[in-house]
CSV table of N, CA and C and ligand atoms in Angstrom, one decimal:
chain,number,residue,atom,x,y,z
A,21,UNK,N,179.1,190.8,238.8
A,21,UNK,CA,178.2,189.7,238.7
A,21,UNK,C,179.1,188.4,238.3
A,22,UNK,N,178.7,187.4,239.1
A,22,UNK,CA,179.9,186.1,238.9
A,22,UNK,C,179.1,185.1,237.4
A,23,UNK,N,180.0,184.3,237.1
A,23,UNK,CA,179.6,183.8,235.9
A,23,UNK,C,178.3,182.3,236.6
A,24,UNK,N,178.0,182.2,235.8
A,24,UNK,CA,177.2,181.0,236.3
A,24,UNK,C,177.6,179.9,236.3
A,25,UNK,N,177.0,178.5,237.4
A,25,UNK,CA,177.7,177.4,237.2
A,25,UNK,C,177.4,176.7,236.1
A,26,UNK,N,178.1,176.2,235.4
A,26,UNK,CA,177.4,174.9,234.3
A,26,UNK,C,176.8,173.6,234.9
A,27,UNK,N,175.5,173.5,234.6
A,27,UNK,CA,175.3,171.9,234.7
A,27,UNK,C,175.0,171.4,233.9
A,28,UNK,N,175.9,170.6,233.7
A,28,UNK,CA,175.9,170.0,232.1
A,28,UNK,C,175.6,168.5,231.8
A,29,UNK,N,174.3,167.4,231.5
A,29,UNK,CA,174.0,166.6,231.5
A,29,UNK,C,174.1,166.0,230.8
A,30,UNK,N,174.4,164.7,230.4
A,30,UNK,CA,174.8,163.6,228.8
A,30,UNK,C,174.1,163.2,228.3
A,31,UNK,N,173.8,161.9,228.0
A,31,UNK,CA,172.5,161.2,227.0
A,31,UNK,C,171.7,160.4,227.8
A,32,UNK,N,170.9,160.4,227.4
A,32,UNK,CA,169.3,160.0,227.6
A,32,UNK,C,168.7,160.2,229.0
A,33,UNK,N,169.8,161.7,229.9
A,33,UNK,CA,169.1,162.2,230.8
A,33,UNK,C,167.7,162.6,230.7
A,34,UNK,N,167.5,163.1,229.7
A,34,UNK,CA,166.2,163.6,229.6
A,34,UNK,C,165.1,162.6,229.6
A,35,UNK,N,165.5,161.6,229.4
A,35,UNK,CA,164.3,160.3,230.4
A,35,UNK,C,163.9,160.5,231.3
A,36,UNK,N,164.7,161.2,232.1
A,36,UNK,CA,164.7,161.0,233.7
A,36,UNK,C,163.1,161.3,234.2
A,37,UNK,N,162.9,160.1,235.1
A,37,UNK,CA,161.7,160.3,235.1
A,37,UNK,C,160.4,159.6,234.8
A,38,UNK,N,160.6,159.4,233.4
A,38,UNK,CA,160.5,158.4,232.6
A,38,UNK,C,160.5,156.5,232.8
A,39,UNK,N,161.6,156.5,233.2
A,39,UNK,CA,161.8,155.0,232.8
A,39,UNK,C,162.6,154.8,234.1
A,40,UNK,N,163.0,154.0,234.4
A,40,UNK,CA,163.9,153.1,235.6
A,40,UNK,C,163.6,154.0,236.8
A,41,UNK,N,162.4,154.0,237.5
A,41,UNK,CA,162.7,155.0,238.4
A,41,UNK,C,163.0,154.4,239.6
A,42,UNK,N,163.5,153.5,240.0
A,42,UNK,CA,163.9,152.0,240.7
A,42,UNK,C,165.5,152.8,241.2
A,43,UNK,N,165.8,153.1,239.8
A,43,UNK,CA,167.5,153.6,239.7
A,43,UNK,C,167.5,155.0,240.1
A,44,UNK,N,166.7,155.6,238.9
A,44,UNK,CA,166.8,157.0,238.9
A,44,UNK,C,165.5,157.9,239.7
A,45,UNK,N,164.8,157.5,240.0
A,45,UNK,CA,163.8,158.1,240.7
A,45,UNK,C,162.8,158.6,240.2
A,46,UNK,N,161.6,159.3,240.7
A,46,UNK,CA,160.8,160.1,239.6
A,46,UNK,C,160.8,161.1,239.2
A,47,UNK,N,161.8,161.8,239.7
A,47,UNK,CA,161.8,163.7,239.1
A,47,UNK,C,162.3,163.6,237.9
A,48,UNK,N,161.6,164.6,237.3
A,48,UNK,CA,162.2,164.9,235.6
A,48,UNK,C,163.7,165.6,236.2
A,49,UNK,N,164.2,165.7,234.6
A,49,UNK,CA,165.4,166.7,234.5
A,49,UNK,C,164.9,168.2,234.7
A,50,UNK,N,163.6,168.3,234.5
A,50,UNK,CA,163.2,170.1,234.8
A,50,UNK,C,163.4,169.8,236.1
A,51,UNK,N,162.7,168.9,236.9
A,51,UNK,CA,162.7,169.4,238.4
A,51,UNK,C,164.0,169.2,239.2
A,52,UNK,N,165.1,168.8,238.1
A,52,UNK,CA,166.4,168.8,238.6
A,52,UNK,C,167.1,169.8,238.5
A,53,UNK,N,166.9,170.6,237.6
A,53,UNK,CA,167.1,172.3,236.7
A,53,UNK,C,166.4,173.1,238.1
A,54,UNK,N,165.3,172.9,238.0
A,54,UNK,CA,164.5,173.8,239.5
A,54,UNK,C,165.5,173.3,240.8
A,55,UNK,N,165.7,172.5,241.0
A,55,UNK,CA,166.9,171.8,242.6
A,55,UNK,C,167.9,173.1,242.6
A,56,UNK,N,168.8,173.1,241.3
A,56,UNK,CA,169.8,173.9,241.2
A,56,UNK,C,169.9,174.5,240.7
A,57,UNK,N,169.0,175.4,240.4
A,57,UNK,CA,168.4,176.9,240.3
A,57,UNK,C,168.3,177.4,241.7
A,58,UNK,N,167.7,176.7,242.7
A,58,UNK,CA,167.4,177.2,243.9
A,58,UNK,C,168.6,176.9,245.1
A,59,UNK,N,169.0,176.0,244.5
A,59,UNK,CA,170.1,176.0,245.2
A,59,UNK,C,171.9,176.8,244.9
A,60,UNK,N,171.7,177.0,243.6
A,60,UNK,CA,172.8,178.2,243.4
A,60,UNK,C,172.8,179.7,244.3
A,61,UNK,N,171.2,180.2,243.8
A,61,UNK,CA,170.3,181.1,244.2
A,61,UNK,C,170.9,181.1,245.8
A,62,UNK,N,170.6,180.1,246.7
A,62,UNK,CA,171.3,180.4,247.8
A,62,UNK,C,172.8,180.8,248.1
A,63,UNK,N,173.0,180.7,247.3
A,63,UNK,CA,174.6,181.1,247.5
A,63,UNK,C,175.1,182.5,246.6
A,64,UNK,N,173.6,183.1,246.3
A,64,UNK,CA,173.9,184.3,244.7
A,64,UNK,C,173.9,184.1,243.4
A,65,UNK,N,174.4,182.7,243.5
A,65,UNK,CA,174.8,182.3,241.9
A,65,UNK,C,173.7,181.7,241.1
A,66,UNK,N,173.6,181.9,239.9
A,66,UNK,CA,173.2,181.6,238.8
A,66,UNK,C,173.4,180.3,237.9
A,67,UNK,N,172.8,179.5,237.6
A,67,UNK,CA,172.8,178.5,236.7
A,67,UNK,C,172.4,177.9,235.5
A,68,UNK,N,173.6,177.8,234.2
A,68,UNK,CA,173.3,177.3,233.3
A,68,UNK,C,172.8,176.0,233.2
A,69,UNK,N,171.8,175.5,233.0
A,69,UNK,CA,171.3,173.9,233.0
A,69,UNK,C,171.3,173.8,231.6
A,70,UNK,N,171.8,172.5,231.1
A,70,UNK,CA,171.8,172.0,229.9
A,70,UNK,C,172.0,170.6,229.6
A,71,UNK,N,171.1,170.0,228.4
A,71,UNK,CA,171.5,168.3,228.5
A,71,UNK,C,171.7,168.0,226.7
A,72,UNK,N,172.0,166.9,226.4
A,72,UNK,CA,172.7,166.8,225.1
A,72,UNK,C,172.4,165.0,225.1
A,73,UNK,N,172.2,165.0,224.0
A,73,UNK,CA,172.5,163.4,223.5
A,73,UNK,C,174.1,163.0,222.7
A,74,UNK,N,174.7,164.6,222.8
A,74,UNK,CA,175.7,164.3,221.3
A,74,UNK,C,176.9,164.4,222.2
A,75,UNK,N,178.1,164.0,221.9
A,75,UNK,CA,179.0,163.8,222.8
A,75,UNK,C,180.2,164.9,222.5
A,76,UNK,N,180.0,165.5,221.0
A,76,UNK,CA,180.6,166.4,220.9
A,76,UNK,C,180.2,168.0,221.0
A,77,UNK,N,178.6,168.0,221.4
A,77,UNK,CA,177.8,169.1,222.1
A,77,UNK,C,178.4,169.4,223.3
A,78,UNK,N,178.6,168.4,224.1
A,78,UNK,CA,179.3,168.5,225.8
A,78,UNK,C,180.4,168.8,225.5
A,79,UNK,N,181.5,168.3,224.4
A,79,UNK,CA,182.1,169.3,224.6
A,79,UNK,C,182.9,170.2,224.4
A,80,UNK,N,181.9,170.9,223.9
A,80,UNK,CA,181.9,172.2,223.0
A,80,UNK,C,181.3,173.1,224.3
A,81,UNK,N,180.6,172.5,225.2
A,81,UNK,CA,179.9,173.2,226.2
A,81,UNK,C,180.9,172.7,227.1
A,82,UNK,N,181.5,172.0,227.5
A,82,UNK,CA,183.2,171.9,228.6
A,82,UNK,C,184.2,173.0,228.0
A,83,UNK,N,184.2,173.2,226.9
A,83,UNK,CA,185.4,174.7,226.3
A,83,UNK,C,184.7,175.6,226.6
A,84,UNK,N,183.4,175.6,226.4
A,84,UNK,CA,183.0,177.1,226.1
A,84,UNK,C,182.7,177.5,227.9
A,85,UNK,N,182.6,176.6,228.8
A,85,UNK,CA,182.9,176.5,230.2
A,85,UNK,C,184.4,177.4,230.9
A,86,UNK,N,185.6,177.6,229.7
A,86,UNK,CA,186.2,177.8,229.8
A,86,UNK,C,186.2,178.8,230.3
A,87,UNK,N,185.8,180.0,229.7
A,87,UNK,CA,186.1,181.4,229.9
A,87,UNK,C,184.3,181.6,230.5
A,88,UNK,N,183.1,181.2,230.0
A,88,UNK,CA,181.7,181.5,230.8
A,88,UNK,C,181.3,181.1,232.3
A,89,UNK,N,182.1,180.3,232.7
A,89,UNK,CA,181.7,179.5,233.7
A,89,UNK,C,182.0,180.2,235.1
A,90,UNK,N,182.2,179.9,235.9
A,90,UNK,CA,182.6,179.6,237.3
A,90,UNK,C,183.0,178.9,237.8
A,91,UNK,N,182.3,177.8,237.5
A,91,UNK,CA,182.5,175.9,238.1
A,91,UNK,C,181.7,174.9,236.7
A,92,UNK,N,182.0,173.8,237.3
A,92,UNK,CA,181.0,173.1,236.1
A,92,UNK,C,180.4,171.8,237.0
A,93,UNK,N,179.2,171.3,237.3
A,93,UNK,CA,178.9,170.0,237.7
A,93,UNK,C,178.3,168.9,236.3
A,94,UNK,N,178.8,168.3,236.0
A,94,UNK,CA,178.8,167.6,235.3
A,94,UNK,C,177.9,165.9,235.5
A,95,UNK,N,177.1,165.5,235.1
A,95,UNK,CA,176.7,164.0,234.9
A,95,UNK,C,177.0,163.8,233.6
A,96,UNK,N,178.0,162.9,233.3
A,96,UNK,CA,178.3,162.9,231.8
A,96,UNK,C,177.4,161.3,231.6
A,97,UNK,N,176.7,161.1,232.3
A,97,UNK,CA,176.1,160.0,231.9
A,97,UNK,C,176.9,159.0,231.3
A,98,UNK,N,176.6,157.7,230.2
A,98,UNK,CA,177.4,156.8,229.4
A,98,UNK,C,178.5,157.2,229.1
A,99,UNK,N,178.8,158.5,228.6
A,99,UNK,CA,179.5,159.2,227.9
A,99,UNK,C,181.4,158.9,229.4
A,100,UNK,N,180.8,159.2,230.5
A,100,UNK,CA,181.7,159.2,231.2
A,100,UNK,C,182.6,157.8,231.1
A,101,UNK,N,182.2,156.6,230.6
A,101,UNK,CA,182.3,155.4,231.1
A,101,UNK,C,183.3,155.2,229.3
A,102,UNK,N,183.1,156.6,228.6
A,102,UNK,CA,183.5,156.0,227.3
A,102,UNK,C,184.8,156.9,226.4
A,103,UNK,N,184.6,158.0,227.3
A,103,UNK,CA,184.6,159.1,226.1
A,103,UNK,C,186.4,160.2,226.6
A,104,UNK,N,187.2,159.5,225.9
A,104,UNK,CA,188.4,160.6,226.3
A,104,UNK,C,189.1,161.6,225.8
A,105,UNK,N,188.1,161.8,225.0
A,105,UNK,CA,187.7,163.3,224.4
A,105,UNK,C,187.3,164.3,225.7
A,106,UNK,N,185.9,163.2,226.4
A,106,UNK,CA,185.4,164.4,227.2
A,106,UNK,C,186.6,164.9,228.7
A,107,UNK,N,187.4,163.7,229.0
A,107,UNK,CA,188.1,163.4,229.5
A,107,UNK,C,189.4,165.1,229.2
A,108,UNK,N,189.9,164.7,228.1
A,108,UNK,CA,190.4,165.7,227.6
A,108,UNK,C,189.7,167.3,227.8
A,109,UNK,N,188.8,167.2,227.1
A,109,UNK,CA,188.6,169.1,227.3
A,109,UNK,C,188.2,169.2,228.8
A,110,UNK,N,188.0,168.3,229.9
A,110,UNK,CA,187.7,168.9,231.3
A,110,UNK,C,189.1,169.3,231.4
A,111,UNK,N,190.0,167.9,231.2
A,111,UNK,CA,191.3,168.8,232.0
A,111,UNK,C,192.1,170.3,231.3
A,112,UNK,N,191.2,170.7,230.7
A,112,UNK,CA,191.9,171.9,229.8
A,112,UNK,C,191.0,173.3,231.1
A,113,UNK,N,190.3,172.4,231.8
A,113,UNK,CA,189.5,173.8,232.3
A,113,UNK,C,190.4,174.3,233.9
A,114,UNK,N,190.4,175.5,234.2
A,114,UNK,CA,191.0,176.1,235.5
A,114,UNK,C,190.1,176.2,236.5
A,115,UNK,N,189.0,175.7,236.5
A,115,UNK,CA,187.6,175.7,237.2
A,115,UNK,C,187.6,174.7,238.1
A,116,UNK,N,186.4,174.6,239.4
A,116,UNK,CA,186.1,173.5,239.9
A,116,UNK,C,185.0,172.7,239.1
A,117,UNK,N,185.5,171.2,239.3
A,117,UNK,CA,184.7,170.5,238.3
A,117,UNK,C,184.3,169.2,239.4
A,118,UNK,N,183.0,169.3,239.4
A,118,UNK,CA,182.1,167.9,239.8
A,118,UNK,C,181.1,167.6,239.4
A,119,UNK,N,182.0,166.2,238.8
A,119,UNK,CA,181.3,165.1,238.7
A,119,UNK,C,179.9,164.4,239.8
A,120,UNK,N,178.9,164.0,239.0
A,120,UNK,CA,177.7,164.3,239.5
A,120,UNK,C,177.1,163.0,239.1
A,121,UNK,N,176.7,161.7,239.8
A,121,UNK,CA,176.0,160.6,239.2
A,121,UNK,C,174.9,160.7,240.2
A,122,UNK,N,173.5,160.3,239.9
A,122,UNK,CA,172.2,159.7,240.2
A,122,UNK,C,172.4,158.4,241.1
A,123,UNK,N,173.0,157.2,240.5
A,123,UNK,CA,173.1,156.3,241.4
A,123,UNK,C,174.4,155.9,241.4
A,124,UNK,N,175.1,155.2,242.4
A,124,UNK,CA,176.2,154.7,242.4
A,124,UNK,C,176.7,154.0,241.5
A,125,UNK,N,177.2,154.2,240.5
A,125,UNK,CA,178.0,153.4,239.3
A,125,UNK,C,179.2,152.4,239.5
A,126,UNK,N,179.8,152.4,241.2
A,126,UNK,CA,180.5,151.3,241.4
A,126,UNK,C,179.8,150.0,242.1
A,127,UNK,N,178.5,150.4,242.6
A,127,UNK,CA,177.7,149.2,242.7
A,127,UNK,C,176.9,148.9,242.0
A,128,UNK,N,176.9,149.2,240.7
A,128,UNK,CA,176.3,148.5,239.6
A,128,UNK,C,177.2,147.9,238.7
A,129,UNK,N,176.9,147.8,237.3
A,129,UNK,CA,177.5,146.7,236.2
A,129,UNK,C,178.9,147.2,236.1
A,130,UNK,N,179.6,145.9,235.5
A,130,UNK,CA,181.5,146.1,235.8
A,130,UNK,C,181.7,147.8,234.7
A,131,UNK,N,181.0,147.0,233.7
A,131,UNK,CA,181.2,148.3,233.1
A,131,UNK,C,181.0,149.9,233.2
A,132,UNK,N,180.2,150.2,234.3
A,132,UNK,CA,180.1,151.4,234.6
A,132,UNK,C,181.2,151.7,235.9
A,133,UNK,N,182.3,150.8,236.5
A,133,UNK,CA,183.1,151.1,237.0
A,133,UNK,C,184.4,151.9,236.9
A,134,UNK,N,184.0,152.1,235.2
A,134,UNK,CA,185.4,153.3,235.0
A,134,UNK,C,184.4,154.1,234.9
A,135,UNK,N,185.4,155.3,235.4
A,135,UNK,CA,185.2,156.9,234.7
A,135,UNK,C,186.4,157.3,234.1
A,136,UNK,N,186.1,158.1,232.9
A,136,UNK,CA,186.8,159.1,232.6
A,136,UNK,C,187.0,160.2,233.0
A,137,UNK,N,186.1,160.5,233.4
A,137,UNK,CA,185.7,162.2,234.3
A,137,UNK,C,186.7,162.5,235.6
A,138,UNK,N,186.3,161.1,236.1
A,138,UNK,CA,186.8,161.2,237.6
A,138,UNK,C,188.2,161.7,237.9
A,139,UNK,N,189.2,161.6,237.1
A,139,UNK,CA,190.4,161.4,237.1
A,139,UNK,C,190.6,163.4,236.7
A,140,UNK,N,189.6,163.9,235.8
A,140,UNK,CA,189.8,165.1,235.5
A,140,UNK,C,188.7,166.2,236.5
A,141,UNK,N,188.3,165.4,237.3
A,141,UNK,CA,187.3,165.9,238.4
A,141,UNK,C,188.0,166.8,239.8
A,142,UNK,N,187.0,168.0,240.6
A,142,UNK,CA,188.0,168.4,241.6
A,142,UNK,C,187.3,167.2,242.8
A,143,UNK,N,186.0,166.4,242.3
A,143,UNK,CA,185.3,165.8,243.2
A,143,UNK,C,184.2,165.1,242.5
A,144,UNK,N,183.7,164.3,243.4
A,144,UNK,CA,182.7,163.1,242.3
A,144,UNK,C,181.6,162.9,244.0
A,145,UNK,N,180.2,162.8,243.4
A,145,UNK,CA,179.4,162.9,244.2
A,145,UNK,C,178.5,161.9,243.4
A,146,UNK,N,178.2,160.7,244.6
A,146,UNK,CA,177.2,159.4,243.6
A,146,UNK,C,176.0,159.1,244.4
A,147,UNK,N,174.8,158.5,244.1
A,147,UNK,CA,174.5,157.8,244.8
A,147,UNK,C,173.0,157.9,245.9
A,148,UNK,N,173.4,159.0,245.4
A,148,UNK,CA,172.3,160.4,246.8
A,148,UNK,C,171.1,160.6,245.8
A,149,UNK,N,170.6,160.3,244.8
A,149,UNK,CA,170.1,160.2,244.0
A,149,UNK,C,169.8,161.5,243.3
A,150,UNK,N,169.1,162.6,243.1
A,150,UNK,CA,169.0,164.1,242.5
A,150,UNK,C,169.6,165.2,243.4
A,151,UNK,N,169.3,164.4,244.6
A,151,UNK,CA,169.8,165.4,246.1
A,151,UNK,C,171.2,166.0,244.9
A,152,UNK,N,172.2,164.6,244.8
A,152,UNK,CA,173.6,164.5,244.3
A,152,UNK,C,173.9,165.9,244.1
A,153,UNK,N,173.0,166.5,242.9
A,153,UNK,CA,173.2,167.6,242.3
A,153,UNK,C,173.2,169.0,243.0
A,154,UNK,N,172.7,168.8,243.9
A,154,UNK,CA,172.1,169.9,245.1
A,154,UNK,C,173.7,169.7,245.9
A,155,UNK,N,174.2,168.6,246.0
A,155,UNK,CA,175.1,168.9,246.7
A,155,UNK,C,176.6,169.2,245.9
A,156,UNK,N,176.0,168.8,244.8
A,156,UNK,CA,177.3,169.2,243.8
A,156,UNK,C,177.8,170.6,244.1
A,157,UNK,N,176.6,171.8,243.7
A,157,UNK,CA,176.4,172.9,243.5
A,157,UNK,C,177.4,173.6,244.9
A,158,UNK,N,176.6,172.7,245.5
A,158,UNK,CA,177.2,173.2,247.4
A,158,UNK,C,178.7,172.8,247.2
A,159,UNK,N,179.2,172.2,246.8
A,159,UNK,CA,180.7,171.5,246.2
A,159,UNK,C,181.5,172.3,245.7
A,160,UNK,N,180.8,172.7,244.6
A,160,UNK,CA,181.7,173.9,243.7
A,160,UNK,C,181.9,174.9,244.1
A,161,UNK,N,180.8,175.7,245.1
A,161,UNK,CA,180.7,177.4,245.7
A,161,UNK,C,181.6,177.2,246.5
A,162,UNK,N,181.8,175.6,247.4
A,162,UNK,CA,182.9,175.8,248.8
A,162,UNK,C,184.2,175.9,247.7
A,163,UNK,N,184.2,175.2,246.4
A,163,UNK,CA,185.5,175.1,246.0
A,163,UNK,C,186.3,176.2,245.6
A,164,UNK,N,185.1,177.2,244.7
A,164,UNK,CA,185.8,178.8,244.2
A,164,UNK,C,185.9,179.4,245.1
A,165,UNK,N,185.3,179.5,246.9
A,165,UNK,CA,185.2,180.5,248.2
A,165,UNK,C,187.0,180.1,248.7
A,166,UNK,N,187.4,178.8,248.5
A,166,UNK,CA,188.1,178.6,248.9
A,166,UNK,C,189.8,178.7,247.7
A,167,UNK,N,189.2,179.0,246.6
A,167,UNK,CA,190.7,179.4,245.7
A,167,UNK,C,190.2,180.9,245.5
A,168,UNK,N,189.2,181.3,245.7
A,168,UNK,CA,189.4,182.8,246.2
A,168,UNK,C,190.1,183.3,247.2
A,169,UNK,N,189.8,182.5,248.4
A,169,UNK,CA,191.0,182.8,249.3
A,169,UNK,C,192.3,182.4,249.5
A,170,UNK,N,193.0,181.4,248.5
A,170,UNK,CA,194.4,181.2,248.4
A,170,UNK,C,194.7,182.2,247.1
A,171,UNK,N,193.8,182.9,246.4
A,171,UNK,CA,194.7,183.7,245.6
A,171,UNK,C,195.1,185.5,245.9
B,18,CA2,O1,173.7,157.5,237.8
B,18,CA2,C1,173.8,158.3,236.9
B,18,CA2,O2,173.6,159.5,237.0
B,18,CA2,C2,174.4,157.9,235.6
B,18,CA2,O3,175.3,158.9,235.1
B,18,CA2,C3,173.3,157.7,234.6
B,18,CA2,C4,173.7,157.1,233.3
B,18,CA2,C5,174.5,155.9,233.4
B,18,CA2,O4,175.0,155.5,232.2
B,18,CA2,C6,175.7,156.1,234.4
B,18,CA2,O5,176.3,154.8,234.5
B,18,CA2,C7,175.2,156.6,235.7
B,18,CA2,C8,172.4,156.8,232.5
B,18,CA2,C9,171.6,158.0,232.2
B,18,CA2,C10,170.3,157.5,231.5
B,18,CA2,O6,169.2,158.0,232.3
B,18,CA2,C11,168.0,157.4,232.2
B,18,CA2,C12,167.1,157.9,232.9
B,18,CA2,C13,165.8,157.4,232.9
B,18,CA2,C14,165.5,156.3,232.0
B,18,CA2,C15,166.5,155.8,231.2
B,18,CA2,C16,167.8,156.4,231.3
């Protein structure tokens, strides 16, 4: 049985839904959890969904990724734009890791044009709005099918 992918969400995803849906749309974070449930499910796999407001909850859940995981798709939310901590424990993982944004963060404010993540990412997916996530998932399975077959 393979480990499950992590999808691991940052702060104040859990609005989603809620507020800006201009930006972010109207599906909650459950009906984002159901996307990629159903879409692991196509490929066999199984998914941890999980969201956090605390920046040292993510990552404690990026280590513990370490040895549970498979892959990890990640929206680190604000946290991406700040945090090189989180920066730090991705690049400790041997996993595929994608990065996962809602809407395009290079065509919005200066300040959400850095990432931290990006740089410790196998791939970054923006912009596609929840679909994103759906194709994240699709991202990671090609990524482990294919270092399965180089090892
Ligand atoms: O586009 C994305 O997925 C972001 O990661 C969302 C973050 C933002 O800081 C990044 O620049 C891009 C914000 C998440 C907050 O989500 C909300 C959802 C609904 C209402 C309010 C906030």
């Amino acid at each position: 049985m393979s480990k499950p992918i992590f999808v691991l969400n940052g702060p104040n995803l859990n609005l989603l839904g809620e507020r800006e849906p201009h930006i972010y749309g109207h599906e909650s974070l459950a009906d984002v959890r159901a996307r990629c449930v159903a879409r692991a499910k196509g490929h066999g796999l199984t998914v941890e969904f999980r969201q956090t407001n605390r920046e040292g909850e993510l990552i404690d859940w990026v280590q513990e990724a370490r040895l549970e995981a498979s892959a990890v798709v990640i929206n680190p939310a604000g946290y991406g734009h700040t945090s090189v901590a989180l920066h730090d424990a991705l690049k400790a993982l041997d996993i595929p890791i994608i990065e996962c944004h809602i809407s395009n963060p290079a065509a919005r404010e200066p300040f959400r044009h850095h990432s931290y993540v990006s740089p410790a990412a196998s791939g970054v997916i923006c912009g596609l709005g929840v679909f994103g996530y759906e194709l994240a998932i699709d991202g990671a399975c090609q990524l482990m099918v294919a270092s399965k077959a180089a090892s």
